[in-house]
Coordinates of C-alpha atoms in Angstrom, one line a residue:
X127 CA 0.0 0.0 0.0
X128 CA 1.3 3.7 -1.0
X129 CA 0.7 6.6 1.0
X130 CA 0.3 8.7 -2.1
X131 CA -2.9 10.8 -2.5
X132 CA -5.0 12.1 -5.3
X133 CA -5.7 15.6 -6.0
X134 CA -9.0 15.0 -7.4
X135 CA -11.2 12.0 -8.5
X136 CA -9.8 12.6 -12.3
X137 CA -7.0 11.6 -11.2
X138 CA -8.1 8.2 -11.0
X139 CA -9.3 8.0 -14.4
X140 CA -7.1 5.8 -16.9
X141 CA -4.4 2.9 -15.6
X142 CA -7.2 0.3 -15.1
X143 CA -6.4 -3.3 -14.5
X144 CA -5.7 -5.8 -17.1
X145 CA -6.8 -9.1 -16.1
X146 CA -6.3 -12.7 -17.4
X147 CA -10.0 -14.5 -18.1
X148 CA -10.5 -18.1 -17.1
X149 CA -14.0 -19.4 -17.7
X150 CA -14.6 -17.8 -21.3
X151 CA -11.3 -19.0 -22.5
X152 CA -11.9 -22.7 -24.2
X153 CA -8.4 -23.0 -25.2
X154 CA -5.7 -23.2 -22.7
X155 CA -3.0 -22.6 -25.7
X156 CA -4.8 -18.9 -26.0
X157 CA -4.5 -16.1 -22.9
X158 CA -7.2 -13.7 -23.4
X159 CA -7.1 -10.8 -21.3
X160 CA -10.0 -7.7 -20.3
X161 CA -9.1 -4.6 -19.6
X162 CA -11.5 -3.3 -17.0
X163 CA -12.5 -0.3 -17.8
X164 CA -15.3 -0.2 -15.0
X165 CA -12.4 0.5 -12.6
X166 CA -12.8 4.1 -14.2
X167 CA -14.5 7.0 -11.4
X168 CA -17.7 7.7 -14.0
X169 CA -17.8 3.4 -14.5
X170 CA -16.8 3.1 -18.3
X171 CA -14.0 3.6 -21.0
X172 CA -15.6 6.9 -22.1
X173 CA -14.0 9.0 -18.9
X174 CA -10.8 8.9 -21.1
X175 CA -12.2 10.9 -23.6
X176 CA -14.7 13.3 -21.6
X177 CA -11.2 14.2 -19.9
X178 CA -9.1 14.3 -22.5
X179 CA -11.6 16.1 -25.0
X180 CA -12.3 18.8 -22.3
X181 CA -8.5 19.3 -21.3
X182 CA -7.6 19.4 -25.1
X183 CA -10.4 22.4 -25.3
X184 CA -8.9 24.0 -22.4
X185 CA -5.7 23.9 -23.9
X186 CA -6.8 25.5 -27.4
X187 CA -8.7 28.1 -25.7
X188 CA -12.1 26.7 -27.2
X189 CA -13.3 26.0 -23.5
X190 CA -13.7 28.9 -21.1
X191 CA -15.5 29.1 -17.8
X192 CA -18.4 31.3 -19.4
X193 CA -19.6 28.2 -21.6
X194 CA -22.1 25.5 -21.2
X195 CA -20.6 22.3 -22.4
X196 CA -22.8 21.0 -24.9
X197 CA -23.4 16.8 -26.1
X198 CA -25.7 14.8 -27.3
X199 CA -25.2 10.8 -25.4
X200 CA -27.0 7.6 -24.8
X201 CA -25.5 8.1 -21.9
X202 CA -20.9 6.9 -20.9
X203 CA -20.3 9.8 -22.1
X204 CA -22.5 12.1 -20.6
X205 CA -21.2 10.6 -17.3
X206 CA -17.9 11.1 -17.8
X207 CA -18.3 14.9 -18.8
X208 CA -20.7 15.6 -16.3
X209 CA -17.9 14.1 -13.5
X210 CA -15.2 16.2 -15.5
X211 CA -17.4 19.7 -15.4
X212 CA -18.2 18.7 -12.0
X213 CA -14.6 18.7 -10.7
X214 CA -13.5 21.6 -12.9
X215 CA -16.5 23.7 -12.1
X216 CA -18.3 23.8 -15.9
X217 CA -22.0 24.1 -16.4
X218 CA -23.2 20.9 -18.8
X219 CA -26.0 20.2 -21.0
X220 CA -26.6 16.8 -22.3
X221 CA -29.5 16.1 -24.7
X222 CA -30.2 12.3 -24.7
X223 CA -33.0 10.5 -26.2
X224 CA -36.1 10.3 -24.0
X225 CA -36.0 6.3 -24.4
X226 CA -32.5 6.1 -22.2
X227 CA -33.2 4.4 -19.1
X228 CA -34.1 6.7 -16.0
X229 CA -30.9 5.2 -14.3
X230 CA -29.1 7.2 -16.5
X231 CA -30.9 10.5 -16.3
X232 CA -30.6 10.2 -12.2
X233 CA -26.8 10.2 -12.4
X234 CA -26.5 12.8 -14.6
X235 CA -28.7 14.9 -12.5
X236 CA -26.8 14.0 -9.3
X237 CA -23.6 15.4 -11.2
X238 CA -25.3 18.4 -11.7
X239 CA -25.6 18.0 -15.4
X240 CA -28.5 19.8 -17.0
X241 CA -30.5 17.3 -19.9
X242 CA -33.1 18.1 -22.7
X243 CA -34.5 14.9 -24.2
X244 CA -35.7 14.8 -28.1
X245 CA -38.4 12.5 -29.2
X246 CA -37.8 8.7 -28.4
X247 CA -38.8 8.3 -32.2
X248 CA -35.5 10.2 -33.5
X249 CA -33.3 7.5 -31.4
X250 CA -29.9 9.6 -30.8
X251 CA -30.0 11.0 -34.6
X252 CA -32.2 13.2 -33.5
X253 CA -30.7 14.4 -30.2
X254 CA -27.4 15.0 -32.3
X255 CA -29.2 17.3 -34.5
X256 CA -30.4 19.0 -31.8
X257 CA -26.9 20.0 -30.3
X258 CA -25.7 20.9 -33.6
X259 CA -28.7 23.4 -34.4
X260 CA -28.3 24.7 -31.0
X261 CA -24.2 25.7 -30.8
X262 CA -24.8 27.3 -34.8
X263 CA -27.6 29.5 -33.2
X264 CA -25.5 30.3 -30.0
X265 CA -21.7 29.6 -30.7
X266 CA -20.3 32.2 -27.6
X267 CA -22.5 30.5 -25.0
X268 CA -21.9 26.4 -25.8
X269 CA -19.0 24.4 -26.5
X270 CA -19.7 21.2 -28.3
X271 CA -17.7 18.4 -26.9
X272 CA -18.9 16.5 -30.5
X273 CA -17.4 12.5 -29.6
X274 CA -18.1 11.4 -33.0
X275 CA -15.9 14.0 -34.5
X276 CA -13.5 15.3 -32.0
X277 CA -10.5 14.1 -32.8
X278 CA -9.4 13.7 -29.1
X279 CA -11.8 10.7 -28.8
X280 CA -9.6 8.3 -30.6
X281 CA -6.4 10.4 -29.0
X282 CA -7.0 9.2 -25.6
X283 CA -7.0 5.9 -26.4
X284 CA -3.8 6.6 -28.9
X285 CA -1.9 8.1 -25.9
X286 CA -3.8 6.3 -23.2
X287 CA -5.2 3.2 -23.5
X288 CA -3.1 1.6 -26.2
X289 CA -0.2 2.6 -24.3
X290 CA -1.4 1.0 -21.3
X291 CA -2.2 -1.9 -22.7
X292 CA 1.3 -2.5 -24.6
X293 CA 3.2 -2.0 -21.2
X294 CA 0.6 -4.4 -19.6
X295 CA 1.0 -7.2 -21.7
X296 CA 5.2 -6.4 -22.4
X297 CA 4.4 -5.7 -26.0
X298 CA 3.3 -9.5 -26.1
X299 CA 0.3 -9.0 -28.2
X300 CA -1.4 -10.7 -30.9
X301 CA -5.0 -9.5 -31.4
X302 CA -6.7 -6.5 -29.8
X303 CA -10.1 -6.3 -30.1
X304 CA -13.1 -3.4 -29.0
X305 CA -16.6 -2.7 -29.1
X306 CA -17.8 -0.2 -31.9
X307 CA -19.6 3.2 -31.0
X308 CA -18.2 6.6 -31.9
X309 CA -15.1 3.7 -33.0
X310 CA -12.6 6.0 -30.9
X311 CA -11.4 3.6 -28.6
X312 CA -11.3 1.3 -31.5
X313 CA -9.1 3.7 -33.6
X314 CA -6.7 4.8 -30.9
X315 CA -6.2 1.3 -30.4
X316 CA -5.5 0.5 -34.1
X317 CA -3.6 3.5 -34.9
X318 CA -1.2 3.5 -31.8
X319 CA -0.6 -0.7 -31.7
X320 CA 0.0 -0.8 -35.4
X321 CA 2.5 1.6 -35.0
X322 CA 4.2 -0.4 -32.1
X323 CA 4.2 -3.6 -34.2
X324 CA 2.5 -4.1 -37.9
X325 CA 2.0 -7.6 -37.1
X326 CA -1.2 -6.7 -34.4
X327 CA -4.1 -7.5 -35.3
X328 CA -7.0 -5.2 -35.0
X329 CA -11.2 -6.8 -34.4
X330 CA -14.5 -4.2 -33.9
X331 CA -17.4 -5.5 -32.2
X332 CA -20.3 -4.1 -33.1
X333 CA -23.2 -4.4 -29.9

């Protein structure tokens, strides 16, 4: 045990466990090993990106204390920008489909995050669309975080994740393989490992 201390919770977020899996493994000749993202403060992978998206802003000047950050989620990544605005002391509204579960919605709002829901009929197409119209009528007053095209999606996993998991496993590493959403943890992980060694092997997994 260390006596070392975090400054805050976001601290905590990244350098999850990698852990070897027994019971789904039917060939002993195979290791297969999960990388548990659910160690993460906010319970997923997407606190790597809600963090590193928001510091990247910061950084480029795009995010000041005087905007509302601005997304449209199903949900991981709403909780993972609502933790990060928490702790950094930004407003937040999410827009979210009113068909995500009420689970969801209760977290958000104990963050502090502020949500509008579009019509369950418009699934998350339609809450996108709703973000987008609403940061081209009022650009000085929102910054859209935008997962599925911010480029610092997949570039927490390039710098993060992938990282992580090539000093985890000693560079010892056949196949690497994600679930598909925005595809930014999937394309960090490609782009960074391929780098590393041509001879990885890259598999999406689409829910």
């Amino acid at each position: 045990m260390t006596n070392s201390k975090s400054k805050t919770i976001l601290d905590l977020i990244g350098n999850t466990p990698l852990v070897p899996i027994h019971k789904l493994n039917p060939n002993p000749r195979v290791e297969i090993l999960a990388k548990l993202e659910c160690f993460n403060p906010g319970g997923s992978v997407k606190d790597r990106p809600a963090l590193y998206m928001i510091e990247e802003a910061e950084k480029k000047g795009e995010l000041t204390k005087d905007k509302i950050i601005l997304e449209a989620t199903s949900g991981n990544t709403g909780i993972g920008l609502a933790l990060v605005a928490a702790v950094k002391g930004y407003r937040i509204l999410l827009v979210m489909s009113e068909s995500v579960s009420e689970e969801r919605v209760k977290i958000l709002r104990a963050m502090g995050a502020e949500i509008k829901f579009t019509p369950a009929r418009l699934s998350t197409d339609g809450a996108i669309e709703f973000v987008y119209n609403l940061v081209r009528e009022r650009p000085e007053k929102y910054w859209l975080a935008d997962q599925f095209n911010n480029e610092a999606n997949w570039k927490a996993h390039y710098y993060g994740t992938a990282m992580e998991i090539w000093k985890q496993t000693g560079g010892q590493l056949d196949v690497a393989m994600a679930a598909m959403g925005t595809t930014g943890t999937l394309m960090g992980l490609a782009r960074r490992l391929r780098e590393l060694d041509k001879r990885v092997k890259i598999a999406g997994v689409e829910p």
